[in-house]
Tab-separated table of C-alpha atoms and ligand atoms in Angstrom:
chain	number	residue	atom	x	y	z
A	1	UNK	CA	22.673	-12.039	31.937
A	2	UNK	CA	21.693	-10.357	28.405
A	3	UNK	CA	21.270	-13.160	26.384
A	4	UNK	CA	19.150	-11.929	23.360
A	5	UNK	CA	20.388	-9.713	20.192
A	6	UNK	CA	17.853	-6.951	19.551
A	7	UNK	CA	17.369	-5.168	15.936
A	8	UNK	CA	15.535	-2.408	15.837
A	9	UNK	CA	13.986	-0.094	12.628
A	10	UNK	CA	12.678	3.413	13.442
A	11	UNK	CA	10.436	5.037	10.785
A	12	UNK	CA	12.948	7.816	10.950
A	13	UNK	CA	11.748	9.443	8.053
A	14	UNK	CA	8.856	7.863	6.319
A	15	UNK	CA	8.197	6.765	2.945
A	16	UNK	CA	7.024	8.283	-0.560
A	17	UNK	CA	5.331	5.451	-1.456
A	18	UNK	CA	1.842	4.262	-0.301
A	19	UNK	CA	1.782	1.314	-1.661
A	20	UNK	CA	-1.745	-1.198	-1.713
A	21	UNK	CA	0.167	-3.946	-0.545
A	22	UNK	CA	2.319	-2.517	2.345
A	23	UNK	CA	2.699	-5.457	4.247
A	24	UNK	CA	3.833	-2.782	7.382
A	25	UNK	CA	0.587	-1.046	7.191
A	26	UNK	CA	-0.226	3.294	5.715
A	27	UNK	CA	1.365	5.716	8.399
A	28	UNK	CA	1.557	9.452	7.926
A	29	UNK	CA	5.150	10.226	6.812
A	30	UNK	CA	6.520	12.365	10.046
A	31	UNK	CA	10.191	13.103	10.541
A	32	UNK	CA	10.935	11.871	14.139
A	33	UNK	CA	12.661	14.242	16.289
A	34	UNK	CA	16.632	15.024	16.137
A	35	UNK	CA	18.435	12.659	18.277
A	36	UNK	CA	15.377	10.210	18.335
A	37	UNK	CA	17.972	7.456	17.118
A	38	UNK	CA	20.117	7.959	20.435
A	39	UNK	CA	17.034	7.812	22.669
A	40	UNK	CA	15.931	4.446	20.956
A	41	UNK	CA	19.328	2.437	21.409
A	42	UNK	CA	19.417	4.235	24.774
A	43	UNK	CA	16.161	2.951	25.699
A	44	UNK	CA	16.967	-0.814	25.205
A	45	UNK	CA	20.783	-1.300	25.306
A	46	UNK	CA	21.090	-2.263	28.981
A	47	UNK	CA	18.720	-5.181	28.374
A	48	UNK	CA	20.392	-6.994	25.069
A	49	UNK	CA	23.466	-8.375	24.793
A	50	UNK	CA	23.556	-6.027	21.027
A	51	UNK	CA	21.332	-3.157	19.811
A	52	UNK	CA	21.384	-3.205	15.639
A	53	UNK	CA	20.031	0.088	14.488
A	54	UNK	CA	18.307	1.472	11.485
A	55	UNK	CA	16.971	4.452	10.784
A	56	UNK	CA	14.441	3.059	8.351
A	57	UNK	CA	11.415	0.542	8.508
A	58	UNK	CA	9.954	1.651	5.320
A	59	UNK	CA	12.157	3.424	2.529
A	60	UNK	CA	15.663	3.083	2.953
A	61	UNK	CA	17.586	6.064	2.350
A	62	UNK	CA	14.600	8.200	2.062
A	63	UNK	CA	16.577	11.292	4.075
A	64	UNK	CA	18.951	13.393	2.160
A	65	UNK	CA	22.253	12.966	3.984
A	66	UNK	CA	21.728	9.384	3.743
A	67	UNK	CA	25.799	8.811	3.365
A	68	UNK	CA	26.256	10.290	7.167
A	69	UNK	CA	23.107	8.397	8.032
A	70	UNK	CA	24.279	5.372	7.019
A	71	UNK	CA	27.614	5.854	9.516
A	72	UNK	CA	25.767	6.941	11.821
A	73	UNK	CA	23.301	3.994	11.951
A	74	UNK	CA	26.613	1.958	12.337
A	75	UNK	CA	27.954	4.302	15.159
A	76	UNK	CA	24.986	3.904	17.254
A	77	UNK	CA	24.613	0.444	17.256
A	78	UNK	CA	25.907	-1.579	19.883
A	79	UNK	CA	27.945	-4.515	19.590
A	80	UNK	CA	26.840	-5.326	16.117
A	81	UNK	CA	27.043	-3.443	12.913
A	82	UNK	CA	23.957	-3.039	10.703
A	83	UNK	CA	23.796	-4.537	6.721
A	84	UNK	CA	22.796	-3.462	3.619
A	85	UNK	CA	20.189	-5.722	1.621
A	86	UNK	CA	19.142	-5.845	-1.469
A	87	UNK	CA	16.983	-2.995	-1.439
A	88	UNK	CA	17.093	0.798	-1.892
A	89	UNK	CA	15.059	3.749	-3.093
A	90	UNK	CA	13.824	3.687	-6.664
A	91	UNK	CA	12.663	7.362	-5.658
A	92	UNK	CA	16.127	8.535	-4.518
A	93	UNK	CA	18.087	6.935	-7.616
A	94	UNK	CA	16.297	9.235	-10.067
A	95	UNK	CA	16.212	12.314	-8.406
A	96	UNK	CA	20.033	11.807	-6.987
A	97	UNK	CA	23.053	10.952	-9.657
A	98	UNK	CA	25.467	10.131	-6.385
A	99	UNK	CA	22.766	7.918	-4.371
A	100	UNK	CA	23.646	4.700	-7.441
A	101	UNK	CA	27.437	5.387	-6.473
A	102	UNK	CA	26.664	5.111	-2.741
A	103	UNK	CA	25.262	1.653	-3.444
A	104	UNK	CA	28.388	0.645	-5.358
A	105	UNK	CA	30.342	1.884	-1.995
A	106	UNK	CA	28.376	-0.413	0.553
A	107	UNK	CA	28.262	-3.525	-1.847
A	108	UNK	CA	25.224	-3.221	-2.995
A	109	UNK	CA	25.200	-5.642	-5.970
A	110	UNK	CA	21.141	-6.688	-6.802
A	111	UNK	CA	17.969	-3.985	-5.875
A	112	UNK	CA	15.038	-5.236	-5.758
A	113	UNK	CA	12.055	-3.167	-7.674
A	114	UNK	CA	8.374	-3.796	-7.016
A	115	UNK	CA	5.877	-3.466	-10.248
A	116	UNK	CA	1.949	-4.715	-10.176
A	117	UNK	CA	2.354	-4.608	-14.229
A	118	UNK	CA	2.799	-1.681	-16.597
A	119	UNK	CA	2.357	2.173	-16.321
A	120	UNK	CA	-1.486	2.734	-15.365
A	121	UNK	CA	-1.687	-0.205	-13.376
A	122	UNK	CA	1.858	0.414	-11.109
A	123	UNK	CA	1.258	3.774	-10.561
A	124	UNK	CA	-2.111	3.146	-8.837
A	125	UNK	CA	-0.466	0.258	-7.026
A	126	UNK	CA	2.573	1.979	-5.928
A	127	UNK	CA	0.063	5.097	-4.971
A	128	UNK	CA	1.560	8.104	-6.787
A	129	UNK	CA	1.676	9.140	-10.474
A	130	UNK	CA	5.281	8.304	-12.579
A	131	UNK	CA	6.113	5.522	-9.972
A	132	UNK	CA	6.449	2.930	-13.224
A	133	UNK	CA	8.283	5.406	-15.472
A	134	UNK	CA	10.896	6.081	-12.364
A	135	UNK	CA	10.919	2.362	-11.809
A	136	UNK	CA	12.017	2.279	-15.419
A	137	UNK	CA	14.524	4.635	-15.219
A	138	UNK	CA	15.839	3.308	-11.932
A	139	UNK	CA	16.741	-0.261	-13.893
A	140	UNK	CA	18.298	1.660	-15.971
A	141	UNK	CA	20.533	3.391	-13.821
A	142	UNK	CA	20.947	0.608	-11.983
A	143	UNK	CA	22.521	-1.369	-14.968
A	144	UNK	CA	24.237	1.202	-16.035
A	145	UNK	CA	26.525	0.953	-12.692
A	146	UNK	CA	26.422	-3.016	-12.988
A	147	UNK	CA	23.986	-3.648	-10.228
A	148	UNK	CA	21.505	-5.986	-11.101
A	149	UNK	CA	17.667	-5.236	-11.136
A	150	UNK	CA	15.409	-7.993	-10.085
A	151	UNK	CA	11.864	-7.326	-10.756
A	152	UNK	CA	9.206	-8.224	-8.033
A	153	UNK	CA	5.765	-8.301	-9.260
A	154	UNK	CA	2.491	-8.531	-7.227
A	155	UNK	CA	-0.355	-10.365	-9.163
A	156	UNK	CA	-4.233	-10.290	-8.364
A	157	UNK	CA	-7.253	-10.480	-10.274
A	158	UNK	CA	-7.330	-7.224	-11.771
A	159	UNK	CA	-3.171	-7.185	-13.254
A	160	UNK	CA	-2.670	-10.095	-14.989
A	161	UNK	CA	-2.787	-9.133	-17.964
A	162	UNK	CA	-0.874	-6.220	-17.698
A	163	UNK	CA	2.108	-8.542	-15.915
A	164	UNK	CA	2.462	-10.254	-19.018
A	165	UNK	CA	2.780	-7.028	-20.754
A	166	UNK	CA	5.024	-6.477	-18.163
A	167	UNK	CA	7.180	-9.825	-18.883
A	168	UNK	CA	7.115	-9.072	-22.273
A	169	UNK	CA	8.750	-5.546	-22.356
A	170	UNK	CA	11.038	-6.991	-19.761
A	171	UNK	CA	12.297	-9.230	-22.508
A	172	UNK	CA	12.407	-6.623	-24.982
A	173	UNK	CA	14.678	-4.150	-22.841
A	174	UNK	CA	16.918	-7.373	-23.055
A	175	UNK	CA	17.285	-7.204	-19.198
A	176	UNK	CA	18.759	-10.544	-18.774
A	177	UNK	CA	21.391	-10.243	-21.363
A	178	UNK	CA	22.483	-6.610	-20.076
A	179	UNK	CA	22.959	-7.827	-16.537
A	180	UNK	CA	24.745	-11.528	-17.817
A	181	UNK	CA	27.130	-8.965	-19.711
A	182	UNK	CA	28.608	-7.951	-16.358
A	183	UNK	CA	28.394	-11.563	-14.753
A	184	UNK	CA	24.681	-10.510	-12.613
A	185	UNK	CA	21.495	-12.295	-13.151
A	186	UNK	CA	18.488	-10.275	-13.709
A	187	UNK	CA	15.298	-11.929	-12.401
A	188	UNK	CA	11.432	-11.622	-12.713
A	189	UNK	CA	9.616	-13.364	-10.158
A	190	UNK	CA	5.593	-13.004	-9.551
A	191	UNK	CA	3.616	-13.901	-6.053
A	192	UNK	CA	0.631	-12.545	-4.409
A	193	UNK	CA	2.352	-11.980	-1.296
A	194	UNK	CA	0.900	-11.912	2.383
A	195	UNK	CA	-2.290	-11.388	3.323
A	196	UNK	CA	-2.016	-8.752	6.019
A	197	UNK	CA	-1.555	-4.691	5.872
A	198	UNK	CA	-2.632	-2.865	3.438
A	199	UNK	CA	-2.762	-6.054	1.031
A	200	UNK	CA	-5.283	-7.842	3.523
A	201	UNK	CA	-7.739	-5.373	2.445
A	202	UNK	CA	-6.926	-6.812	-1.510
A	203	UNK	CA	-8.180	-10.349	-0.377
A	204	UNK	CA	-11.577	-9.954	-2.629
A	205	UNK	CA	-8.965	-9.267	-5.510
A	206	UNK	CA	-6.562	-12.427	-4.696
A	207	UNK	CA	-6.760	-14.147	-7.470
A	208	UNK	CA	-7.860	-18.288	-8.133
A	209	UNK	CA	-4.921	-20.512	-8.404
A	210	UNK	CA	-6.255	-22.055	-11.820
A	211	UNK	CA	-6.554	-18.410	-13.082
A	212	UNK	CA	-2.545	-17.932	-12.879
A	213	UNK	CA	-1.565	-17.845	-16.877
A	214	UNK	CA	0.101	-21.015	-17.504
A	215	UNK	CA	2.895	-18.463	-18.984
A	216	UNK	CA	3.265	-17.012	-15.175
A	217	UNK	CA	4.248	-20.168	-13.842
A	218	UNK	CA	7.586	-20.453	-14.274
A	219	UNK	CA	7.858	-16.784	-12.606
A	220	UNK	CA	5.702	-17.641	-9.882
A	221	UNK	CA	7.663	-18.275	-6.654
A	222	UNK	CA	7.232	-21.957	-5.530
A	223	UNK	CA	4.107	-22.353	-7.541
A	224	UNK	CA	3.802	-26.368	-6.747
A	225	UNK	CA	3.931	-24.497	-2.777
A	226	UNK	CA	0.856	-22.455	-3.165
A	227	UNK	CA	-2.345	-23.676	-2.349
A	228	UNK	CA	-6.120	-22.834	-2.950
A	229	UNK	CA	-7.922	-21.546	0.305
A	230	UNK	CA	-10.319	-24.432	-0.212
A	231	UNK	CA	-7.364	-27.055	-0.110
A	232	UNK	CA	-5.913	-24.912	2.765
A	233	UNK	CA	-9.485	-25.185	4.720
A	234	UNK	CA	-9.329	-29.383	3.957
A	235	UNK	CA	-6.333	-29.801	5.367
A	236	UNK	CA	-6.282	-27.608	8.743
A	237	UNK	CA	-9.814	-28.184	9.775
A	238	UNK	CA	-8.993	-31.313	12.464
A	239	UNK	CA	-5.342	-28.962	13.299
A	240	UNK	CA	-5.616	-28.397	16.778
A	241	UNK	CA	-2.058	-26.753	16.873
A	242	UNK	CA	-2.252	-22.764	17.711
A	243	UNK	CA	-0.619	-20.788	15.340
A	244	UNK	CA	1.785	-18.293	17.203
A	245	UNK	CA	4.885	-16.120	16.556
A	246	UNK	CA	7.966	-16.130	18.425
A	247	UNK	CA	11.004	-14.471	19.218
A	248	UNK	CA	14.056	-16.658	19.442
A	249	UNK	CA	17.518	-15.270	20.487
A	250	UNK	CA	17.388	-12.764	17.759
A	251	UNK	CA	14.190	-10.071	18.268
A	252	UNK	CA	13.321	-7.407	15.470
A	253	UNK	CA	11.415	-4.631	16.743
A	254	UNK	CA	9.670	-1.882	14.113
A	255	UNK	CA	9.502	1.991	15.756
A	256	UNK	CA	6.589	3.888	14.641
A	257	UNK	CA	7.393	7.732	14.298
A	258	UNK	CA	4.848	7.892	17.184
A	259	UNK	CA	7.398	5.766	19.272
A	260	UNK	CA	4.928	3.050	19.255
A	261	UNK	CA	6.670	-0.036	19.536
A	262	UNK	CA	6.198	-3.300	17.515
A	263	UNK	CA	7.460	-6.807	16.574
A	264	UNK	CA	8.094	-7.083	12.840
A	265	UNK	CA	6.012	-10.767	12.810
A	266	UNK	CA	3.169	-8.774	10.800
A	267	UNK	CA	1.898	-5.307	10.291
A	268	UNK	CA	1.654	-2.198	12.665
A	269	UNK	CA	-1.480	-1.773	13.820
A	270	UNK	CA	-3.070	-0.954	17.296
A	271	UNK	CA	-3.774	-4.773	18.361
A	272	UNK	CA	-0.140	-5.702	17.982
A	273	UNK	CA	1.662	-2.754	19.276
A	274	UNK	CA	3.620	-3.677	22.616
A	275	UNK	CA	4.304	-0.252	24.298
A	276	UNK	CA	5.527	3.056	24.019
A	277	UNK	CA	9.085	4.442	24.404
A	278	UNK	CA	7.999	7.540	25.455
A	279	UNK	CA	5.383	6.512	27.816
A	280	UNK	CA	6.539	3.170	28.966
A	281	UNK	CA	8.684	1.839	31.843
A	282	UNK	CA	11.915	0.465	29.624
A	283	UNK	CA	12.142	-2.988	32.102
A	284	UNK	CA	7.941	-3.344	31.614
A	285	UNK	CA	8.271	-2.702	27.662
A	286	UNK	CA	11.282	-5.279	27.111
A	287	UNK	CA	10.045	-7.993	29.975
A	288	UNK	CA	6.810	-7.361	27.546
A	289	UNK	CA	8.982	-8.485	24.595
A	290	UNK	CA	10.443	-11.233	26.462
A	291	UNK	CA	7.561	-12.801	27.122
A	292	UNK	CA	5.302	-12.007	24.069
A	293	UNK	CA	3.049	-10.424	26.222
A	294	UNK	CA	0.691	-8.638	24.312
A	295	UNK	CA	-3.232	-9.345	23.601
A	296	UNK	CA	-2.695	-10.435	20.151
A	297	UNK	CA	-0.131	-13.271	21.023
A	298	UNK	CA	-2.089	-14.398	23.803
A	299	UNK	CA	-5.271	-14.466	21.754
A	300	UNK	CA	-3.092	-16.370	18.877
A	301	UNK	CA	-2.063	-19.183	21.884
A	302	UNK	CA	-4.921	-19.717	23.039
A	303	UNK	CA	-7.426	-20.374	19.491
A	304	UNK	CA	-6.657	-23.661	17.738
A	305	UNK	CA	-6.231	-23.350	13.939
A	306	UNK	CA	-8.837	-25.149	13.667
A	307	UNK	CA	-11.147	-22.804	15.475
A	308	UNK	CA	-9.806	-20.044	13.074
A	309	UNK	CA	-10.386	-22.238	9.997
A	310	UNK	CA	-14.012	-22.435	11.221
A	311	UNK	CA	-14.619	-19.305	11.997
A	312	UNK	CA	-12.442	-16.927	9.246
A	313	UNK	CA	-11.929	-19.774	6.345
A	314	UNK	CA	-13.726	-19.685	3.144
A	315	UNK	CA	-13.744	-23.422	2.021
A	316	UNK	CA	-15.400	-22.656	-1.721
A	317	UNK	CA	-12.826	-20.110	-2.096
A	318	UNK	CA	-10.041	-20.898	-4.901
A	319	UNK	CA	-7.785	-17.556	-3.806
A	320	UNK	CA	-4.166	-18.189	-3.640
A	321	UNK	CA	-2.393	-18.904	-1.142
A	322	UNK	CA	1.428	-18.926	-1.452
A	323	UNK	CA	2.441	-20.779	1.587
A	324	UNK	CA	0.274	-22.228	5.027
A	325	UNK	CA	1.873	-19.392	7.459
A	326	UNK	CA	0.565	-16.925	5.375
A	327	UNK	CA	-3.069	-18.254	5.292
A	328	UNK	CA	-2.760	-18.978	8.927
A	329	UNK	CA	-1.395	-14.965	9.387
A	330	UNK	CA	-4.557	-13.980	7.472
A	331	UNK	CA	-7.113	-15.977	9.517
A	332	UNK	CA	-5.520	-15.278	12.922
A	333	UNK	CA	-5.999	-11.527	11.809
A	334	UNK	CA	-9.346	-11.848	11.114
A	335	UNK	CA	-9.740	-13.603	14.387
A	336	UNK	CA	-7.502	-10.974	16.462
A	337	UNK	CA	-9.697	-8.008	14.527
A	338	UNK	CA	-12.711	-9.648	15.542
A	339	UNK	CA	-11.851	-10.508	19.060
A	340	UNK	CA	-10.300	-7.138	20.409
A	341	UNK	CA	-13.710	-5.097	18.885
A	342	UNK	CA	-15.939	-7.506	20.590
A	343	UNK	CA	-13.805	-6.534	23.776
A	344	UNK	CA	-14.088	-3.145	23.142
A	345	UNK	CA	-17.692	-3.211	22.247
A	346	UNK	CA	-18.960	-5.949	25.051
A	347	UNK	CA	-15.793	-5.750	27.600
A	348	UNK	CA	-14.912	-9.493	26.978
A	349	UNK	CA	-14.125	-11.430	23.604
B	401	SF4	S1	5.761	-1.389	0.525
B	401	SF4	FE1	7.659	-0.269	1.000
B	401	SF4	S2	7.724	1.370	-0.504
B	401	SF4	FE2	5.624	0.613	-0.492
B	401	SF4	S3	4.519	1.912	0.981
B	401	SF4	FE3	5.261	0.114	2.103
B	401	SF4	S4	7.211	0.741	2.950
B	401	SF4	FE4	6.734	2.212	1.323
């Protein structure tokens, strides 16, 4: 009996962003093959009771006929019908005057925008030159249609300042009165974010918990949540608990353009990917999913946190941490890294 719901995202068409926190990890931008969206459900419908299909992992609406794809994404899937979130291409609304009235069609009421502070600084975050100035000019458009922006902002050691420049010209633009005026909220909200990707290589630039202006706070996401690594290291040293992912009823798969296949627990590289769609048995891929077999999992079962603490924790360190899973992510990363080249190097880990 099919018993699970299966969602999967396919890296359809890529993403003009590379940004240095990319949680999903850099991948060359490669437009998968026509009809690759049909092979995918294809490939996994007989084994889930639904199939939800999109045709994006990274930027949504990154393809020009977006509208059809959109319909189509909903024709394909099986049994369920895919949603829109609060996101949607900062890159597309300025180089596309229908793409804001799209939005409006599908409900779209909030987007989400992602700054590391002003111009200089977002533009090398964000990985291309103009990003900050098209982030700009997306809010406006954006406000301008009654869809409210909220403002994400990544901190470290090296942007603070320039986030409360940031904070500051957000106040002067008068965001939050603009979006009040047609009953939306705007909001500003700071973190750090997770520690894996393309942001675990930013770890030397997390920044200390006591360094977080006091002026921050209130913008920082659950800031009474976040800990220190030190405190973090204190309090899971004795944890014997293993520190695991799993899949419940509801399973999210990411699609490499590659047709490497991957859960979406943390980013997409080699040690995590399950299997192939174009190589693999379907039954051996999905019983794969089923049972979280892959090395990484069975390497997270089978180390205490403790262990990982030990091994992977700095307990001088002061870098923020914004809740335990995420510190936990970070160290079992280190530990799966570590592991899977000693088995490579030696044959065993
Ligand atoms: S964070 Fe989003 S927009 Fe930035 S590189 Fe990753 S997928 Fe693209």
């Amino acid at each position: 009996m099919k018993t699970n719901n299966l969602t999967v995202l396919a890296d359809l068409y890529g993403c003009p962003n590379r940004c240095k926190h990319c949680w999903l990890g850099h991948m060359p931008n490669r437009e998968m093959p026509n009809n690759s969206d049909k092979q995918i459900v294809e490939y996994f419908k007989s084994y889930f009771r639904s199939v939800t299909f999109y045709s994006w992992v990274r930027e949504p609406d990154y393809c020009e006929n977006y509208v059809e794809r959109w319909q189509r994404d909903i024709q394909i899937s099986v049994n369920a019908k895919p949603q829109r979130f609060e996101l949607a291409s900062f890159w597309r609304l300025v180089r596309d005057k229908n793409y804001v009235r799209f939005l409006k069609s599908v409900d779209v009421n909030t987007v989400q925008l992602t700054f590391f502070g002003t111009e200089k600084m977002t533009d090398c975050y964000v990985g291309r030159k103009g990003a900050y100035q098209e982030l700009l000019q997306a809010t406006e458009i954006l406000i301008e249609h009654q869809i409210a922006p909220r403002w994400q902002v990544f901190i470290n050691a090296e942007n603070t300042p320039n986030i409360m420049d940031l904070l500051a010209y957000s106040k002067e633009l008068k965001l939050s009165e603009r979006c009040k005026a047609f009953g939306r909220d705007f909001s500003f909200f700071v973190h750090s974010g997770s520690c894996d990707g393309e942001n675990r290589k930013l770890y030397p630039l997390r920044i200390n918990k006591e360094d977080i202006p006091v002026e921050l706070i209130p913008y920082y996401i659950n800031f009474s949540e976040a800990k220190t690594e030190a405190d973090l290291c204190r309090a899971l040293a004795n944890d014997g608990s293993c520190f695991t992912y799993h899949n419940e009823s509801e399973i999210t798969l990411n699609i490499a353009n590659s047709f490497d296949v991957y859960f979406n627990f943390t980013h997409m590289r080699p040690e995590w990917k399950i299997g192939n769609i174009l190589n693999d048995d379907s039954g051996e891929l999905v019983s794969k999913i089923i049972n979280a077999d892959i090395p990484a999992l069975k390497i997270a079962r089978n180390t205490p946190v403790s262990a990982l603490v030990k091994r992977f924790g700095n307990p001088l360190s002061h870098k923020i941490f914004d809740c335990v899973d995420d510190y936990k992510a970070y160290l079992l990363n280190e530990m799966i890294t570590y592991s899977l080249s000693c088995h490579r190097t030696h044959g065993k880990p």
